[in-house]
mmCIF file of C-alpha atoms in Angstrom:
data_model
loop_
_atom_site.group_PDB
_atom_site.id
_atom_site.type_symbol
_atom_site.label_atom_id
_atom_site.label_comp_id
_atom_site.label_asym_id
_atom_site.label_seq_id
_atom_site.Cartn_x
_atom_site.Cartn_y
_atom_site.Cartn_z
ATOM 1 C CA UNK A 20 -0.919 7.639 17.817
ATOM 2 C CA UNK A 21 -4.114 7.588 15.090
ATOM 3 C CA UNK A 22 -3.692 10.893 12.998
ATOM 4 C CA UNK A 23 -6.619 11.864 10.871
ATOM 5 C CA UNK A 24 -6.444 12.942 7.092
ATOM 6 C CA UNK A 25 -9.568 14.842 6.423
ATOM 7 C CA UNK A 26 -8.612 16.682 3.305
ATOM 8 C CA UNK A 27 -8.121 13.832 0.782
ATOM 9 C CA UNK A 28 -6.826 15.350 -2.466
ATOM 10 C CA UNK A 29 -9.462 13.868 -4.832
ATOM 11 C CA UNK A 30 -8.561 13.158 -8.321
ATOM 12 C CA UNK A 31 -11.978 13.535 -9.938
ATOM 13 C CA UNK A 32 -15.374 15.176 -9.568
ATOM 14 C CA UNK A 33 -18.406 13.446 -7.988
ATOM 15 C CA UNK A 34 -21.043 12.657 -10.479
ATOM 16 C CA UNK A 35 -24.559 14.597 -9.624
ATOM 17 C CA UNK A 36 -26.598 12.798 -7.131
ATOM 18 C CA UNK A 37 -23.603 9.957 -6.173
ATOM 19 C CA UNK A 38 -25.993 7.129 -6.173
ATOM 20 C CA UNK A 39 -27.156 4.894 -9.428
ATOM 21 C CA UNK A 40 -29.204 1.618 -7.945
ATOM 22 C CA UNK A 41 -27.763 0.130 -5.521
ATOM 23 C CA UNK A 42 -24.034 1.639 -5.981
ATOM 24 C CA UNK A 43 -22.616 4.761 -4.345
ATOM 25 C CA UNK A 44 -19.794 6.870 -6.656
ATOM 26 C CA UNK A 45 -16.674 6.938 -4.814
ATOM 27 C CA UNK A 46 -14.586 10.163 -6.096
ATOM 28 C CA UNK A 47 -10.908 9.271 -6.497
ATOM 29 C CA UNK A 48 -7.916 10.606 -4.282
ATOM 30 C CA UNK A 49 -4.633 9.897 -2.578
ATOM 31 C CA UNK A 50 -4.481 8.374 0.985
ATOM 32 C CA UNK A 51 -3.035 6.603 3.343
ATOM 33 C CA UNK A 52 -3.338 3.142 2.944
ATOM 34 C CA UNK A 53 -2.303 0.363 5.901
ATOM 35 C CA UNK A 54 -1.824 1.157 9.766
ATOM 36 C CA UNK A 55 1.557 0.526 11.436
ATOM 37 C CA UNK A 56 0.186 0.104 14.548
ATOM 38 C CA UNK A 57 -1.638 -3.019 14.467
ATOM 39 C CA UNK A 58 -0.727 -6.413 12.354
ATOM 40 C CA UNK A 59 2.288 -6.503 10.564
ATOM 41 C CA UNK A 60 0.891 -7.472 7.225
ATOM 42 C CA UNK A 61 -0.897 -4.079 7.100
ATOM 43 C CA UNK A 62 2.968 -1.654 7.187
ATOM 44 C CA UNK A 63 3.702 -0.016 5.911
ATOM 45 C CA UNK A 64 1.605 2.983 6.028
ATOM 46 C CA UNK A 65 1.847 4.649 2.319
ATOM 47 C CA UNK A 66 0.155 6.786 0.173
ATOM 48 C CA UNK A 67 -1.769 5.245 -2.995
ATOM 49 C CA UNK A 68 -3.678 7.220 -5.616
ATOM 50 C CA UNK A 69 -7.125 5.556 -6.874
ATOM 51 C CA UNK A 70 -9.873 7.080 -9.640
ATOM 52 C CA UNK A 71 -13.236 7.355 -8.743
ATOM 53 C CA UNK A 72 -15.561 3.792 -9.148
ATOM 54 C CA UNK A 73 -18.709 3.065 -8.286
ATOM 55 C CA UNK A 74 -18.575 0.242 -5.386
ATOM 56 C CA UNK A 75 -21.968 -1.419 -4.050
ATOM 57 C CA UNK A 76 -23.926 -0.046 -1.098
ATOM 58 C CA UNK A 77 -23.955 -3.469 0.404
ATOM 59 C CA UNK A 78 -22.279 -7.105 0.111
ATOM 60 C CA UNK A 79 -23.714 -9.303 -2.357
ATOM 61 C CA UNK A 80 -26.883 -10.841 -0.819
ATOM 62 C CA UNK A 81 -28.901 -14.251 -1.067
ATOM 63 C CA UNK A 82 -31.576 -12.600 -2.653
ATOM 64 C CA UNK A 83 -29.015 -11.231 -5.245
ATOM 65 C CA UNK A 84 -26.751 -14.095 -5.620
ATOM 66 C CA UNK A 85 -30.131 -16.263 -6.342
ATOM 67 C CA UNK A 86 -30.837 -14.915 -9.089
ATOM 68 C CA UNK A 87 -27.389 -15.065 -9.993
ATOM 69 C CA UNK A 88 -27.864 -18.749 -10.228
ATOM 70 C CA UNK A 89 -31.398 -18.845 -11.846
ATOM 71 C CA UNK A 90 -30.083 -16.912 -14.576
ATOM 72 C CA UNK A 91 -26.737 -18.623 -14.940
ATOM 73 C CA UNK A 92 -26.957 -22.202 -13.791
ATOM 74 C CA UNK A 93 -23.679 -21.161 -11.955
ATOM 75 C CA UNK A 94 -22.431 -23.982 -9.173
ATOM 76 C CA UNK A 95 -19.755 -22.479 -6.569
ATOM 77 C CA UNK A 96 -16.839 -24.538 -5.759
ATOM 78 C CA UNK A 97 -17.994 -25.549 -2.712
ATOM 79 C CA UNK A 98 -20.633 -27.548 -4.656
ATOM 80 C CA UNK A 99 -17.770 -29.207 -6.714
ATOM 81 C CA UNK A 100 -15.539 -32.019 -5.307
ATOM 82 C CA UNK A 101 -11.733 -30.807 -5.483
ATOM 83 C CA UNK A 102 -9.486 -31.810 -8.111
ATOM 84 C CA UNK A 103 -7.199 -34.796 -6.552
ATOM 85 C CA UNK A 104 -4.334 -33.353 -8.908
ATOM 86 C CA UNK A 105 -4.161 -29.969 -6.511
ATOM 87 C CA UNK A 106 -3.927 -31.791 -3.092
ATOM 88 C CA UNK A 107 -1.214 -34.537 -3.439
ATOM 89 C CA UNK A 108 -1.322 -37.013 -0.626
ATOM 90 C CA UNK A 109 -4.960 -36.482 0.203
ATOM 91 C CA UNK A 110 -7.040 -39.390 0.657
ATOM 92 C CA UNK A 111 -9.708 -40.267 -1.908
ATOM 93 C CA UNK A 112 -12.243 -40.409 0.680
ATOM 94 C CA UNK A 113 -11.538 -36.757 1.988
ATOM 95 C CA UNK A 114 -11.829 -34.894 -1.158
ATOM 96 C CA UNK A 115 -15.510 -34.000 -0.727
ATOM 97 C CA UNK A 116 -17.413 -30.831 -2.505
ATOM 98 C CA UNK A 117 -18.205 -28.427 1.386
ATOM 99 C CA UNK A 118 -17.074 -25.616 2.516
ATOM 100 C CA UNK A 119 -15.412 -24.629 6.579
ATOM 101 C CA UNK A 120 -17.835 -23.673 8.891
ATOM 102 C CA UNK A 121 -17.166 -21.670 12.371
ATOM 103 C CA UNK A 122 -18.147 -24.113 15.028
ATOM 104 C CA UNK A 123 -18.450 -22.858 18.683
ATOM 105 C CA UNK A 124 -15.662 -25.351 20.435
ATOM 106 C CA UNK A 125 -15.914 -26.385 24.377
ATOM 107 C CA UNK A 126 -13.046 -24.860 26.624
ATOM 108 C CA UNK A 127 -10.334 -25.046 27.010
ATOM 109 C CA UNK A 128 -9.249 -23.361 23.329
ATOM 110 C CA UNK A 129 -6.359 -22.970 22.116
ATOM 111 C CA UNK A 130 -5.976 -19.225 20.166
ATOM 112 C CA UNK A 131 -3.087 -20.762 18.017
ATOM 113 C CA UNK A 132 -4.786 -23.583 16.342
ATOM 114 C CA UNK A 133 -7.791 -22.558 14.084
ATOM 115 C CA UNK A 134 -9.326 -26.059 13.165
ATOM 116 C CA UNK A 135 -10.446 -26.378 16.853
ATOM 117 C CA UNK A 136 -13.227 -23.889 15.664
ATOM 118 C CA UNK A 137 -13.417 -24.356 11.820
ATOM 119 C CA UNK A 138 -15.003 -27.439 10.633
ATOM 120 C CA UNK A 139 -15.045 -28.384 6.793
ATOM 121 C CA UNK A 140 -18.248 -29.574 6.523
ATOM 122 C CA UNK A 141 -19.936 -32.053 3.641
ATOM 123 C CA UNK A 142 -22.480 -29.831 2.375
ATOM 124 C CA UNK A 143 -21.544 -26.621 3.188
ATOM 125 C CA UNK A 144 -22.457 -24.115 0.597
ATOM 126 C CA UNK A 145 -24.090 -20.622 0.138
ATOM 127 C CA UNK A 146 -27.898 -22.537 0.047
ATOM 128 C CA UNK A 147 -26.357 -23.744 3.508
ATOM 129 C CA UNK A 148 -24.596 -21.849 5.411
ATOM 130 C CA UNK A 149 -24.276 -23.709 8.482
ATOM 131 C CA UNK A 150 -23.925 -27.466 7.158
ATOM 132 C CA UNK A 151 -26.618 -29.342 4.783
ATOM 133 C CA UNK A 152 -29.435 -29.016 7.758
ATOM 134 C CA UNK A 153 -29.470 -24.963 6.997
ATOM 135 C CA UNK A 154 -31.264 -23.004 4.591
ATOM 136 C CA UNK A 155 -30.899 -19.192 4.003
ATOM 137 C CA UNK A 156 -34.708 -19.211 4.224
ATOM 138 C CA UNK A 157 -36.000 -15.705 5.722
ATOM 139 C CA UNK A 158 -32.101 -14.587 4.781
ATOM 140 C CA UNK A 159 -32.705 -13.026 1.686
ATOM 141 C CA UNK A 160 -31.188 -9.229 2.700
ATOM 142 C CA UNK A 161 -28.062 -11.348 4.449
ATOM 143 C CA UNK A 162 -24.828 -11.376 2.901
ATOM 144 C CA UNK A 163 -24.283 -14.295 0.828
ATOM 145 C CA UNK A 164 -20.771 -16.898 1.933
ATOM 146 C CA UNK A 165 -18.919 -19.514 0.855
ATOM 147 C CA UNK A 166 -18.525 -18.235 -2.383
ATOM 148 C CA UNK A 167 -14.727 -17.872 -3.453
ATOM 149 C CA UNK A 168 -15.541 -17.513 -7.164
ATOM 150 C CA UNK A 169 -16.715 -13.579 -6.646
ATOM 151 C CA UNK A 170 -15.768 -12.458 -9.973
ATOM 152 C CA UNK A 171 -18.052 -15.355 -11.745
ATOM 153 C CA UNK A 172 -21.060 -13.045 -10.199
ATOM 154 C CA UNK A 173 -19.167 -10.191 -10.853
ATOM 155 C CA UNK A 174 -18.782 -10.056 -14.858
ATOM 156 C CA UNK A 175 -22.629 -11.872 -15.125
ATOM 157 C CA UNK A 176 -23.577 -8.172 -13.552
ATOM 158 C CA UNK A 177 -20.963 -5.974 -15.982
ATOM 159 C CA UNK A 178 -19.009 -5.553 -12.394
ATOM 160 C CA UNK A 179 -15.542 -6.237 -10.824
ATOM 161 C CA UNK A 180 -14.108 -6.845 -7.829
ATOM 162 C CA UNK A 181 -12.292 -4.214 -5.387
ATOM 163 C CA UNK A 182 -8.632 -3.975 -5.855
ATOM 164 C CA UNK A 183 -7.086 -3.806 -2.059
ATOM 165 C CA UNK A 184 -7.086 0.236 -2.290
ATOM 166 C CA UNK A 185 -10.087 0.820 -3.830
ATOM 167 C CA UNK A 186 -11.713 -1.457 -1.186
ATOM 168 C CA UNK A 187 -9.536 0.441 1.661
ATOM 169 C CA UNK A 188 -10.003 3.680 0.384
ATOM 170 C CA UNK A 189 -14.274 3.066 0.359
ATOM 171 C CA UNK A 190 -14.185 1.593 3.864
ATOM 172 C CA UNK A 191 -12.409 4.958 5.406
ATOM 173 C CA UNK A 192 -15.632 7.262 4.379
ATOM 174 C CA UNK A 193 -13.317 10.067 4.254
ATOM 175 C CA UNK A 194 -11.620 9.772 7.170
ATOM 176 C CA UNK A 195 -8.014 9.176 6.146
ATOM 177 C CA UNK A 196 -5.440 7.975 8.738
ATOM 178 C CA UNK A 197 -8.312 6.847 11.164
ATOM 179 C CA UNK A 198 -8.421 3.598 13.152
ATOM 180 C CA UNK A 199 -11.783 2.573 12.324
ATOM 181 C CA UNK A 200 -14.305 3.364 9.493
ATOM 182 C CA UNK A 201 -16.413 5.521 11.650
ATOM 183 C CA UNK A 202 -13.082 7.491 13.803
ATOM 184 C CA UNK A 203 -11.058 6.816 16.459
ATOM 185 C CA UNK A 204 -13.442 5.075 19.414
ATOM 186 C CA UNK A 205 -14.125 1.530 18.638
ATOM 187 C CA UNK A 206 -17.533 1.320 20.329
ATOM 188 C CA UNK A 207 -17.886 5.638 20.543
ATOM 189 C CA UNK A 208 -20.783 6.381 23.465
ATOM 190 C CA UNK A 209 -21.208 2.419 23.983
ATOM 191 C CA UNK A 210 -22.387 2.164 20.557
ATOM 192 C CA UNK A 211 -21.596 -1.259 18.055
ATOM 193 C CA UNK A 212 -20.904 0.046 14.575
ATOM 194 C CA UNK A 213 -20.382 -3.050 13.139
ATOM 195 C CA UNK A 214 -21.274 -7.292 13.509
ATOM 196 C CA UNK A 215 -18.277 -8.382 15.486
ATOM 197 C CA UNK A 216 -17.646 -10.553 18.317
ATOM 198 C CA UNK A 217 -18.504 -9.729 22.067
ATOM 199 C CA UNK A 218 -16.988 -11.789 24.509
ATOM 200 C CA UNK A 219 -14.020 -14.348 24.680
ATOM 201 C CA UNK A 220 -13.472 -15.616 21.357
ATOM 202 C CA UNK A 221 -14.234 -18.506 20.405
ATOM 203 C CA UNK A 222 -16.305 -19.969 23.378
ATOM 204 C CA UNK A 223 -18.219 -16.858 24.454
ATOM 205 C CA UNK A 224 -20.702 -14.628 22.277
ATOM 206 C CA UNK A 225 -22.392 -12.137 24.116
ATOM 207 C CA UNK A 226 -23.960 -10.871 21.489
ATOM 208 C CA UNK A 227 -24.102 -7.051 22.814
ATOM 209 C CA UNK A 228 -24.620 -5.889 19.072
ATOM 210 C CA UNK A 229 -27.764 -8.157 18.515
ATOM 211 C CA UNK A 230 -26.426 -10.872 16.431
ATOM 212 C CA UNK A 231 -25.052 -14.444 16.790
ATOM 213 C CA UNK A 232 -23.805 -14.680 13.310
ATOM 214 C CA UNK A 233 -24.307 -12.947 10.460
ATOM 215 C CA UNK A 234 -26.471 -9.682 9.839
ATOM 216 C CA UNK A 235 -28.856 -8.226 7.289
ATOM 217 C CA UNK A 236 -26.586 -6.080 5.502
ATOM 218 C CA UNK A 237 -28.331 -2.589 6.327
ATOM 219 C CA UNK A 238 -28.392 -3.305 10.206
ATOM 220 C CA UNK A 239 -25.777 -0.920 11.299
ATOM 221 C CA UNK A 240 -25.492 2.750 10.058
ATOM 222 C CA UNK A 241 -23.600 3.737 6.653
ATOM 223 C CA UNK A 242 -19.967 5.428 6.996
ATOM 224 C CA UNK A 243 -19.124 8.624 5.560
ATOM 225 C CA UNK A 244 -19.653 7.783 2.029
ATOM 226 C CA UNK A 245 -23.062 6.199 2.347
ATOM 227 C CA UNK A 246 -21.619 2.603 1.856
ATOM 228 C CA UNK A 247 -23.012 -0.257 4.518
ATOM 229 C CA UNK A 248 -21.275 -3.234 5.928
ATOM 230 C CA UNK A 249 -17.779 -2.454 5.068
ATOM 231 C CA UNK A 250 -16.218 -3.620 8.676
ATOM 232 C CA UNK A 251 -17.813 -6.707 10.185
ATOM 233 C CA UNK A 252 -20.399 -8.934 9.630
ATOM 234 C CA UNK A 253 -18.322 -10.966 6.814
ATOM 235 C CA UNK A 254 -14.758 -10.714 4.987
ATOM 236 C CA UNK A 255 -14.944 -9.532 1.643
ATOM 237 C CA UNK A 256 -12.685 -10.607 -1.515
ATOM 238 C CA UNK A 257 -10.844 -8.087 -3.263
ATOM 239 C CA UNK A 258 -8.820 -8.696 -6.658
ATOM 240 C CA UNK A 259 -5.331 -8.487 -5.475
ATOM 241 C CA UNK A 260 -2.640 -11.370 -4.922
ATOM 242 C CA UNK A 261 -2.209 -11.501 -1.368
ATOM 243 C CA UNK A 262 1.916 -10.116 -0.254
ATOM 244 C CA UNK A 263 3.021 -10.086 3.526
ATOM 245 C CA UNK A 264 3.677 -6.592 3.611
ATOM 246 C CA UNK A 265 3.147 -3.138 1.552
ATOM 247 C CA UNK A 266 5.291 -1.495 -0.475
ATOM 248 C CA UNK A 267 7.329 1.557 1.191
ATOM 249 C CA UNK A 268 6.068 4.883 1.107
ATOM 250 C CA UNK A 269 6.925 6.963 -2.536
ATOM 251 C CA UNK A 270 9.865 9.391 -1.860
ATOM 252 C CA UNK A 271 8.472 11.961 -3.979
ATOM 253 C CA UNK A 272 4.521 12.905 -4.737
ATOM 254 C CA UNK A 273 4.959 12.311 -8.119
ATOM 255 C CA UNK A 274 5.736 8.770 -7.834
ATOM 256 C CA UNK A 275 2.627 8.114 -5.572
ATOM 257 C CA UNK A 276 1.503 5.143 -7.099
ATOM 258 C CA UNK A 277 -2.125 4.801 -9.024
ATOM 259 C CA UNK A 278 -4.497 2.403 -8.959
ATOM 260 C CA UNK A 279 -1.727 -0.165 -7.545
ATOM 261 C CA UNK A 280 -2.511 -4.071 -7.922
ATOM 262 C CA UNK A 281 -0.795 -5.791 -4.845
ATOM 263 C CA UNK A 282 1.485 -8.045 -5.116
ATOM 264 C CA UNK A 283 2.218 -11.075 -7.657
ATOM 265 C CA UNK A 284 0.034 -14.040 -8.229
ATOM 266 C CA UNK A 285 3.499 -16.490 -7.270
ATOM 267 C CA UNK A 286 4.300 -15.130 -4.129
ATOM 268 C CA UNK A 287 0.728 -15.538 -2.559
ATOM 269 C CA UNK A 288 1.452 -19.077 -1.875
ATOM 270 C CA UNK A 289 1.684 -20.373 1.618
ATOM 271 C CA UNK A 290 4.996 -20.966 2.602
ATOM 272 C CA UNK A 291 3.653 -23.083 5.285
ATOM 273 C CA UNK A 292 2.087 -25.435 2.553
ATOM 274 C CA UNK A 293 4.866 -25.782 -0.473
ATOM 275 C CA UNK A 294 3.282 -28.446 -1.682
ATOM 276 C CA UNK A 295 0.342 -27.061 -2.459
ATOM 277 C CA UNK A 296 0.042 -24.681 -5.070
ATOM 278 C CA UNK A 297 -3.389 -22.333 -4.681
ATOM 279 C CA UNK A 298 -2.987 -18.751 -4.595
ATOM 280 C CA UNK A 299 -4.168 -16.344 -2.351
ATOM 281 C CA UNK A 300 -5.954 -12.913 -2.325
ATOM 282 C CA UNK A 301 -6.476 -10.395 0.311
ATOM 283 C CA UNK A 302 -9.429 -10.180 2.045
ATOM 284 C CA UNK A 303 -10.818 -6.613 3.923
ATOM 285 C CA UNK A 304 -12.500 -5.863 6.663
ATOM 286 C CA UNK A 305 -12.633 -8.383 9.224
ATOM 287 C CA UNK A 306 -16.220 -10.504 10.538
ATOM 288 C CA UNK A 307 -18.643 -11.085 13.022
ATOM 289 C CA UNK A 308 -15.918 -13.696 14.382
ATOM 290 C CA UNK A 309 -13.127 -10.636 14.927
ATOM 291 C CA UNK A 310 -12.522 -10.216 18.489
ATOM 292 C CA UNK A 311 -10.607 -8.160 21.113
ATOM 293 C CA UNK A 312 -8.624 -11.281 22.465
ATOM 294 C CA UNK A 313 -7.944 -12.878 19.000
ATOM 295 C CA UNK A 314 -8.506 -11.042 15.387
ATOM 296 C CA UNK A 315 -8.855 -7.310 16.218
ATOM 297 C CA UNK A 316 -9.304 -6.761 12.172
ATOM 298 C CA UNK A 317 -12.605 -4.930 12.197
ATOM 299 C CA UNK A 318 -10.779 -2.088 10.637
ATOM 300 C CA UNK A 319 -10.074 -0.657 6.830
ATOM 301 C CA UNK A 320 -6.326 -1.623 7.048
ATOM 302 C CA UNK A 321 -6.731 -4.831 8.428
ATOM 303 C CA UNK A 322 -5.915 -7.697 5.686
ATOM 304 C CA UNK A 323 -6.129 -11.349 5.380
ATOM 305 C CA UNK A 324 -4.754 -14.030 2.840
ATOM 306 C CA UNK A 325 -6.885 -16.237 1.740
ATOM 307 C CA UNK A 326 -6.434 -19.143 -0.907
ATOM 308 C CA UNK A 327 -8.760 -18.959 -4.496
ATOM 309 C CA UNK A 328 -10.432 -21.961 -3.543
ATOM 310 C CA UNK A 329 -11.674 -21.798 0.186
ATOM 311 C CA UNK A 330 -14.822 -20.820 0.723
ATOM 312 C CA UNK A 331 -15.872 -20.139 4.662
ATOM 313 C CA UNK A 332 -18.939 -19.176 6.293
ATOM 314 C CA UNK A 333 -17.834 -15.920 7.318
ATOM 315 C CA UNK A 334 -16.388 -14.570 4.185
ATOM 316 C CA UNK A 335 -18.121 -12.561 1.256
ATOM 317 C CA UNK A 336 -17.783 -9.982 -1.588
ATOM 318 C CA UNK A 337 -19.094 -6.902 -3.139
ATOM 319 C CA UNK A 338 -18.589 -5.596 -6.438
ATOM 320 C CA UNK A 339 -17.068 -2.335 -8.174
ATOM 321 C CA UNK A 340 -18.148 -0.768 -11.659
ATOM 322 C CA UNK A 341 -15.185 1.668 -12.759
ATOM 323 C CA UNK A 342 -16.973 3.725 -16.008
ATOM 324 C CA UNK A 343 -18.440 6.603 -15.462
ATOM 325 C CA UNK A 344 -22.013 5.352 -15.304
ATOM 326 C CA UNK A 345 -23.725 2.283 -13.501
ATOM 327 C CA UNK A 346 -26.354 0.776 -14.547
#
């Protein structure tokens, strides 16, 4: 059963007009962070205390990440061949600067084994988001992927990255405890609030909400704080090592804890990989790929791991600015 939370003790005053640019002021609070009802990675449900931040409206776009690069000269690490010395046993031949790719597979599928739809493709970068053939031409107000180094864009615009609360705690708009950012009804009066996936994932796109892939950022309405795109449409990178589950709820309200920072940096690895040593953050808020029959993460609690150095073509970022003006 989804209980809502509407009175969220807040922690600090709104400053006047809650909107600098292109970033909306997020006042501080305690809430309920996680779902128990859903993936186990996301129990269990506790409460977290976080101070007010700024947090962009929107992802990161082309347009913005362009002049990111014009300024900077900055090359993502999907443009760089990987270091041999991080992937023992590879072949030579295999280590290749690209990025994965979603790629639409003929049936039969099956659900358990991800490469049948995720291609890592030679010239697959942010330019080209769909394989060297692509452009982001007419994309400029799309969010911009397969960058994993988020932060380099970050501190070149006096920003940060969400931790995993502050991210959560954005993407609920005030509505503490419910399933989705917008309340309780996934699609309430028929209506898509976000870019997900329609259909039978990952053969069939129906495309009910209007888009094949990815969306311009400002397609579907804002949630309660004013802030666009946080569910669908792409994943977004926050700061915080990636654990497998949260910690327990604090016994008493004074040991709520405040501005927590996930888990450590040397239990992120895969277990599944031990020989390969690349941590992993969390990622928030699920994509235009999350479907009913397979990845039902198009909600705040929903998390994902994913390693430092994969970049994808459904995964993006936004940024945070925690002093008390933004510029």
């Amino acid at each position: 059963m989804t209980l809502l939370w509407p009175d969220i003790e807040r922690n600090d005053r709104q400053p006047e007009g809650g909107r600098t640019g292109d970033m909306v002021w997020i006042s501080g609070g305690t809430f309920r962070i996680g779902s128990n009802d859903h993936y186990p990675e996301e129990a269990p449900v506790h409460r977290v205390t976080v101070d007010g931040f700024w947090i962009d409206r929107m992802p990161v776009t082309n347009r913005q990440f362009k002049r990111f690069v014009k300024a900077t000269r900055h090359k993502t690490l999907a443009e760089i061949p990987p270091d041999p010395r991080q992937y023992p046993g590879a072949l030579p031949h295999m280590l290749y600067a690209g990025s994965l790719v979603f790629v639409p597979p003929p049936p039969p599928v099956d659900l358990r084994d991800w490469s049948q739809w995720w291609t890592f493709m030679k010239g697959a970068d942010w330019r080209h988001p769909y394989g060297p053939k692509s452009n982001i031409k007419g994309l400029d107000d799309y969010p911009v992927v397969h960058v994993s180094d988020a932060l380099a864009y970050a501190k070149w615009a006096g920003k940060d990255i969400p931790t995993e609360a502050e991210w959560e705690f954005a993407a609920r708009g005030g509505l503490d405890g419910a399933e989705f950012a917008w309340g309780t009804e996934f699609t309430p009066g028929g209506a898509h609030m976000a870019n997900t996936w329609q259909g039978e994932f990952p053969r069939q796109n129906l495309n009910v909400d209007g888009y094949e892939r990815t969306s311009p950022v400002t397609a579907f309405a804002p949630n309660g704080y004013g802030v666009h795109d946080m569910i669908g449409n792409v994943w977004e990178w926050t700061a915080d090592w990636y654990s497998t589950k949260h910690e327990v709820d604090a016994p008493k309200a004074c040991c709520i804890p405040q501005n927590p920072r996930g888990g450590c940096e040397e239990a992120s690895y895969d277990p599944c990989l031990p020989n390969i040593r690349i941590p992993r953050k969390v990622l928030k808020g699920g994509s235009h790929l999350c479907a009913p029959n397979y990845c039902r993460r198009y909600r705040p609690a929903a998390r994902h791991a994913e390693p430092i150095d994969t970049s994808t073509s459904h995964v993006g970022f936004r940024c945070v600015k925690r002093t008390p003006t933004a510029e």
